[in-house]
mmCIF file of C-alpha atoms in Angstrom:
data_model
loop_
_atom_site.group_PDB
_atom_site.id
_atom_site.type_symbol
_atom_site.label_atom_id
_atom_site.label_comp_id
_atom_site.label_asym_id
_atom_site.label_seq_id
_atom_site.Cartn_x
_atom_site.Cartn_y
_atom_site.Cartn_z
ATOM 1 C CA UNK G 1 -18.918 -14.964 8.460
ATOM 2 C CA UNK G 2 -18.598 -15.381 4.692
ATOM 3 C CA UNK G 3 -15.847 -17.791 3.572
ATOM 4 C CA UNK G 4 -14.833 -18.340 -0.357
ATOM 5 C CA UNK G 5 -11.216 -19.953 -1.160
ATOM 6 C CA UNK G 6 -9.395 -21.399 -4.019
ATOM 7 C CA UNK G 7 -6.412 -23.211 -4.988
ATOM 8 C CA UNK G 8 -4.940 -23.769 -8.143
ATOM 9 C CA UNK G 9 -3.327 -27.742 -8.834
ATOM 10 C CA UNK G 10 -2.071 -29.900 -11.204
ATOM 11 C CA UNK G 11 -4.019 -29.448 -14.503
ATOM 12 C CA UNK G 12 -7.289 -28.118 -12.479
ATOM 13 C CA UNK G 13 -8.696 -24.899 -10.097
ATOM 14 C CA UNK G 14 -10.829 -25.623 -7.697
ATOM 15 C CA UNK G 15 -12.976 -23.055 -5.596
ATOM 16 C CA UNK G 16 -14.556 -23.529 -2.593
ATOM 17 C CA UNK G 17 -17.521 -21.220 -0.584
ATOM 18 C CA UNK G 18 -19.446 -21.528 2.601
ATOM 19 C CA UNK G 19 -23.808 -21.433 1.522
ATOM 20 C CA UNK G 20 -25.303 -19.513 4.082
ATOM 21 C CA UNK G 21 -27.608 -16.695 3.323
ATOM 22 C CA UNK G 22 -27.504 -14.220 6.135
ATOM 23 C CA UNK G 23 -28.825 -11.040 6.976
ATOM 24 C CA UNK G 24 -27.632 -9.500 10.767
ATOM 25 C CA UNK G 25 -28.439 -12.226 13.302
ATOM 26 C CA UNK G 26 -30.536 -14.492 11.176
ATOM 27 C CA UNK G 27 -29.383 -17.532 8.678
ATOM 28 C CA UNK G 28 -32.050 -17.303 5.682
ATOM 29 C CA UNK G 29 -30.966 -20.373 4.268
ATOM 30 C CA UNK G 30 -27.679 -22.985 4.191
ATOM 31 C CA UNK G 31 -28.055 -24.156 0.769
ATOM 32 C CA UNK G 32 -27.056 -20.892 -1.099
ATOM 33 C CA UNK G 33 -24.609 -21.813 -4.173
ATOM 34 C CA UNK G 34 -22.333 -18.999 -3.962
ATOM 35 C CA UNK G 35 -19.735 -20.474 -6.955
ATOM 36 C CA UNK G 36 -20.986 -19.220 -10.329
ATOM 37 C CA UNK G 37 -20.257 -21.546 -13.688
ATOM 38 C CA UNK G 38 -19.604 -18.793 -16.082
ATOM 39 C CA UNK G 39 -19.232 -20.633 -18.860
ATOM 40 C CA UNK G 40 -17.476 -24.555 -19.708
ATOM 41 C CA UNK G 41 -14.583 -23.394 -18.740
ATOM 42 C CA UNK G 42 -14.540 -20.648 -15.821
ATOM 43 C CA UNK G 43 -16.200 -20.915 -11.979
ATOM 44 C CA UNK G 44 -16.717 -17.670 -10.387
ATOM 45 C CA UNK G 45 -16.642 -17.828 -6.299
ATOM 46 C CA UNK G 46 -18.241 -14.481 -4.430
ATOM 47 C CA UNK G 47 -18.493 -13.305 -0.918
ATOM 48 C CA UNK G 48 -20.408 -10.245 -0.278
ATOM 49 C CA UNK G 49 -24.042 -8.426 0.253
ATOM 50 C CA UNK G 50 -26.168 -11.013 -1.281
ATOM 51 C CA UNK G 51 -27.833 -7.936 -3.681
ATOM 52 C CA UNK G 52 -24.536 -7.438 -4.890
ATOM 53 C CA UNK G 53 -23.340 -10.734 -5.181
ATOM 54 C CA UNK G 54 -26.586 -12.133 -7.287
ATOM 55 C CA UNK G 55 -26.192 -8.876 -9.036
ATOM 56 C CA UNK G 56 -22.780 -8.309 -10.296
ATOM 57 C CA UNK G 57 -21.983 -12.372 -10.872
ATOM 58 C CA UNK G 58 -25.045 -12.802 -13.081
ATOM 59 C CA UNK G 59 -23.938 -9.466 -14.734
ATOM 60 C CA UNK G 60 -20.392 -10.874 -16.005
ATOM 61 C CA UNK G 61 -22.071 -14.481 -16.708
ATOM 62 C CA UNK G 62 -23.993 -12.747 -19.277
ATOM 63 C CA UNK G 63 -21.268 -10.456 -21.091
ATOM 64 C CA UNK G 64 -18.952 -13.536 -21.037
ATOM 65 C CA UNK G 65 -21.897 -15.028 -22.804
ATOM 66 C CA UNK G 66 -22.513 -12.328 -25.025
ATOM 67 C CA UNK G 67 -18.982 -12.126 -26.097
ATOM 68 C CA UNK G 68 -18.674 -15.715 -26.960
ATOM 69 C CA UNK G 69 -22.000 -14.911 -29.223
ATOM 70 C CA UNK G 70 -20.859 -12.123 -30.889
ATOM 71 C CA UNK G 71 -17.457 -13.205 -31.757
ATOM 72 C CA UNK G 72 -17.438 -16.834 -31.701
ATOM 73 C CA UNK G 73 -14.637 -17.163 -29.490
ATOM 74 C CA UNK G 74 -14.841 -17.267 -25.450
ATOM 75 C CA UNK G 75 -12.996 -14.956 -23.268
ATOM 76 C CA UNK G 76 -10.079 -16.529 -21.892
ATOM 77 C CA UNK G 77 -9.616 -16.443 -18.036
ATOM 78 C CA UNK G 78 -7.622 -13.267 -17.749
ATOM 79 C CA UNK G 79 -9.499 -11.579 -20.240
ATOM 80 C CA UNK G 80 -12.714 -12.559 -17.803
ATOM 81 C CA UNK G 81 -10.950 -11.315 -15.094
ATOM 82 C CA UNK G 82 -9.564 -8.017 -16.590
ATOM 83 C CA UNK G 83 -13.182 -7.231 -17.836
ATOM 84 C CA UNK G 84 -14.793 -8.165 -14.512
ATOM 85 C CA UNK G 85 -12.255 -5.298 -12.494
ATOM 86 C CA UNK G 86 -13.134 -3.072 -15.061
ATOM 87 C CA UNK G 87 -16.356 -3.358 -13.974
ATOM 88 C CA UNK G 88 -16.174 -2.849 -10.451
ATOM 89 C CA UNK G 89 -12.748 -0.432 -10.996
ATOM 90 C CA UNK G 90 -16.009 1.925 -12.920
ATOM 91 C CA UNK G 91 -18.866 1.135 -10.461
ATOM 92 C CA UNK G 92 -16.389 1.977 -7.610
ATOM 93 C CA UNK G 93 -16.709 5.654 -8.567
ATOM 94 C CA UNK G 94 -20.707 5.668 -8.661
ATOM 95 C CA UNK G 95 -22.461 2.676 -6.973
ATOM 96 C CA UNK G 96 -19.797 -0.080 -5.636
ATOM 97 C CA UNK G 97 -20.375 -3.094 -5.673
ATOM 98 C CA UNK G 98 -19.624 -4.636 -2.348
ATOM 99 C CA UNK G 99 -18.567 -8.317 -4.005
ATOM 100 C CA UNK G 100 -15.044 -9.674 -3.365
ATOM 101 C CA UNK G 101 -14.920 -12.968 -6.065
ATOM 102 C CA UNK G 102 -12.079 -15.808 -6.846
ATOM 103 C CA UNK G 103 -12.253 -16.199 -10.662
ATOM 104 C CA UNK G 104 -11.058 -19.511 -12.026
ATOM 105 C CA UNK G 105 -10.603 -21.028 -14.911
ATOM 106 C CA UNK G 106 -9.157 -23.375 -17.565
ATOM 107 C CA UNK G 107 -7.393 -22.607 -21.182
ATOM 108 C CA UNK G 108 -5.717 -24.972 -23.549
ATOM 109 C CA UNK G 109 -2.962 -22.712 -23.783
ATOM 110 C CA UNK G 110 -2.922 -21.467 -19.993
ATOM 111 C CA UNK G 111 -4.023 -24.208 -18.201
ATOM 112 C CA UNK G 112 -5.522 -23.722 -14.644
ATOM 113 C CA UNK G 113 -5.147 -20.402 -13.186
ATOM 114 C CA UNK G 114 -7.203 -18.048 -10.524
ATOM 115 C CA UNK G 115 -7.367 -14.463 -9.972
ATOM 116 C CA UNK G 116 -8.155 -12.996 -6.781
ATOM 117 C CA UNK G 117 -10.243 -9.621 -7.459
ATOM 118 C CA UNK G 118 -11.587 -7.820 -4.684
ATOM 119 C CA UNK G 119 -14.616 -4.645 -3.867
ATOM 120 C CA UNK G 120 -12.291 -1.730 -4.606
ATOM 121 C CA UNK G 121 -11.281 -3.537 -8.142
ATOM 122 C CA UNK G 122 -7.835 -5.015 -7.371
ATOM 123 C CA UNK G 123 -6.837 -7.974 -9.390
ATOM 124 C CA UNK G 124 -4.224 -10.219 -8.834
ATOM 125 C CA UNK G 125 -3.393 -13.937 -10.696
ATOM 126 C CA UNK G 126 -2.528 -16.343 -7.833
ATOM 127 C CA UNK G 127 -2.039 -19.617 -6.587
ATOM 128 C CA UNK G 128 -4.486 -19.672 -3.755
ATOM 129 C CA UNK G 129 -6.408 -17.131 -2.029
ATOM 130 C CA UNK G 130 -9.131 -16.118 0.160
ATOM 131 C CA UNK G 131 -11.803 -13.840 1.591
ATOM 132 C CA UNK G 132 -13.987 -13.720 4.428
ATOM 133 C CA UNK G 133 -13.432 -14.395 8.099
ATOM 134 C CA UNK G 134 -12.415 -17.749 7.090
ATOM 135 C CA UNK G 135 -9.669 -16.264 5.181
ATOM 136 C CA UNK G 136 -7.742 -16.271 8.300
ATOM 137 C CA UNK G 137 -8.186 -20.326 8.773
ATOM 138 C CA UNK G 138 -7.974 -21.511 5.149
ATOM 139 C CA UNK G 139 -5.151 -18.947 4.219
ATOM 140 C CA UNK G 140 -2.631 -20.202 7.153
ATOM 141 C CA UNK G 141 -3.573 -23.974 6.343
ATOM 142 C CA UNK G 142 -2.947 -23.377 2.661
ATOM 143 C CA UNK G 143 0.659 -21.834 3.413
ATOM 144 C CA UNK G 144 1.157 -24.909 5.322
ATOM 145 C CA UNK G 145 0.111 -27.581 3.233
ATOM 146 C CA UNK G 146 -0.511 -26.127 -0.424
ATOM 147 C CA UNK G 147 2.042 -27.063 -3.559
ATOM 148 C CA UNK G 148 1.098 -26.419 -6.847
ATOM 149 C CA UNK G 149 1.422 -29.839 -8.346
ATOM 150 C CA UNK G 150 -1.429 -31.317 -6.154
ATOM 151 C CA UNK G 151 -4.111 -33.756 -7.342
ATOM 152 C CA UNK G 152 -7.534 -33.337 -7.033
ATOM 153 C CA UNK G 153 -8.052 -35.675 -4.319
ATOM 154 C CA UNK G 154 -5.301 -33.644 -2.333
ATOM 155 C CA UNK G 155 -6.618 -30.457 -2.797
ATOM 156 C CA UNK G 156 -9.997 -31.753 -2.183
ATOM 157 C CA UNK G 157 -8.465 -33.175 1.120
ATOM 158 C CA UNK G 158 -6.545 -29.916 1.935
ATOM 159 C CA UNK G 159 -10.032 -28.091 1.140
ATOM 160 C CA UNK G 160 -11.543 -30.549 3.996
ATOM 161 C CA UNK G 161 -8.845 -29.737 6.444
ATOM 162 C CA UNK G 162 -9.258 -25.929 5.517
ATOM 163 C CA UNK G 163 -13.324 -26.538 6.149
ATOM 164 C CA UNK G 164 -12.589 -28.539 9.577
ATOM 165 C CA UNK G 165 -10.674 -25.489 10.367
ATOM 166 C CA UNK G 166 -13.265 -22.465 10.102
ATOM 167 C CA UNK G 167 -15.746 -25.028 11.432
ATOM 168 C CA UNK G 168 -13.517 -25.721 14.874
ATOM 169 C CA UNK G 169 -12.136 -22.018 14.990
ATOM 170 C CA UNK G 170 -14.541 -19.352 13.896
ATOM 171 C CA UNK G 171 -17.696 -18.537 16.301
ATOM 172 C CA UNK G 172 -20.098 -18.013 13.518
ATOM 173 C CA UNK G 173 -19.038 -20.906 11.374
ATOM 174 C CA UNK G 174 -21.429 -21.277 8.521
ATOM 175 C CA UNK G 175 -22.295 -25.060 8.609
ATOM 176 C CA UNK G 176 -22.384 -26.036 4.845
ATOM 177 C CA UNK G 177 -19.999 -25.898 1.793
ATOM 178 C CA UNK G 178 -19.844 -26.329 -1.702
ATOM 179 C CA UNK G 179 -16.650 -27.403 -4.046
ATOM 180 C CA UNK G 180 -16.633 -27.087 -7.880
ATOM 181 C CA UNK G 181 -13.742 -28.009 -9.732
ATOM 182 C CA UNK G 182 -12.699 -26.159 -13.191
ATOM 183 C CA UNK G 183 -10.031 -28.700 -15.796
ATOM 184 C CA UNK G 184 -9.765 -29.682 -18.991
ATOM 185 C CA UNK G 185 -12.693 -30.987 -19.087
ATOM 186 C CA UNK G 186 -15.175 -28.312 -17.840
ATOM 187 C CA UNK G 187 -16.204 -26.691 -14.594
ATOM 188 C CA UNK G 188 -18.825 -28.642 -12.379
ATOM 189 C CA UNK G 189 -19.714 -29.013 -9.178
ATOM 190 C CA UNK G 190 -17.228 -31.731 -7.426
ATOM 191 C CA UNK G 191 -19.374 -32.077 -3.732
ATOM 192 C CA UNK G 192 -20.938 -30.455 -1.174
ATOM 193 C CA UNK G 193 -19.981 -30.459 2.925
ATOM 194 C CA UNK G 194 -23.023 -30.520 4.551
ATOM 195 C CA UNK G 195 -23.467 -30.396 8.696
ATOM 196 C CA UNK G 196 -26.857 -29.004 8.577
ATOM 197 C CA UNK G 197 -29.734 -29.966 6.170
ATOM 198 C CA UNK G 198 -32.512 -27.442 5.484
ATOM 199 C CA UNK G 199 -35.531 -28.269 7.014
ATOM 200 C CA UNK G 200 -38.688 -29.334 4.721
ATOM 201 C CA UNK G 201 -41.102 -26.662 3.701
ATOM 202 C CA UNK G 202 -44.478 -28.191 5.683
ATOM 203 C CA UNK G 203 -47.284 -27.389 3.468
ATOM 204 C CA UNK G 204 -50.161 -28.124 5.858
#
């Protein structure tokens, strides 16, 4: 029931992912930021087994780091992404990691781009993309509506539509959703679509 999608527009990527923590039958929590800020410049959107997930993203948000440290440069995007399916391309022949992740980013030279990079360590640079059940939803309204020199508030509005979508279509719709947005100047956290609040803890 996992959804994560992105979409790359004019002068920005933006990445979008459902926050429900699940395990079988039960919802753990709906406020689970699944959209990693790897560094200023680069978001990292996973869908997967939450071990794995927490695991592997934190993993590559601290080599990114530690590159940037010990050369004084940052990656750029596609040298995040070609280090990141190294990674799982060597874990898949011990311990997989079971984490399929939309890795965007921003570079002066570049500009926007996103790489799709899925569990068995294929990697692909493209314009939009997909994974979960939602895929099915957010993919087919993205082939309908997507262009590549969209603003923000369009894609933000085409992200809504895809959201309305899963929400209306899919049985297990997870209720909540979080959109970050990666441009010139930085990656952040654009807004969250929220249908269900968690409850307070009581503490009597």
């Amino acid at each position: 029931m996992e959804c994560v999608f992105g979409m790359v527009g004019n002068g920005f990527s933006l990445v979008v992912a459902d926050s429900s923590a699940v395990h079988s039958i039960l919802v753990h929590k709906s406020n689970e930021d699944k959209i990693m800020i790897l560094d200023s410049h680069k978001l990292m959107g996973a869908s997967g087994e939450a071990g794995d997930r927490a695991q592997f993203t934190e993993y590559v948000q601290k080599n990114v780091a530690l590159y940037q440290f010990r050369n004084g440069i940052p990656l750029t995007t596609a040298a995040a992404a070609n280090f990141t399916r190294g990674e799982l391309a060597t874990a898949l022949r011990k311990n997989p990691y079971m984490v399929n992740i939309i890795l965007a980013g921003y570079d002066k030279e570049a500009g926007p781009s996103l790489y799709y990079i899925d569990y068995i360590a294929t990697l692909h640079k493209v314009d939009k993309a997909a994974f979960g059940y939602g895929s099915y939803f957010s993919l087919a309204m993205m082939d309908r509506h997507y262009r590549k020199d969209m603003t923000v508030e369009e894609a933000v509005d085409l992200a809504d539509k895809c959201i309305l979508e899963i929400r209306s279509r899919l049985v297990v719709a997870p209720p909540n959703f979080v959109i970050k947005i990666v441009d010139k100047d930085g990656a952040r956290e654009y807004a969250w679509r929220e249908s269900v609040k968690d409850a307070p803890v009581s503490t009597s």
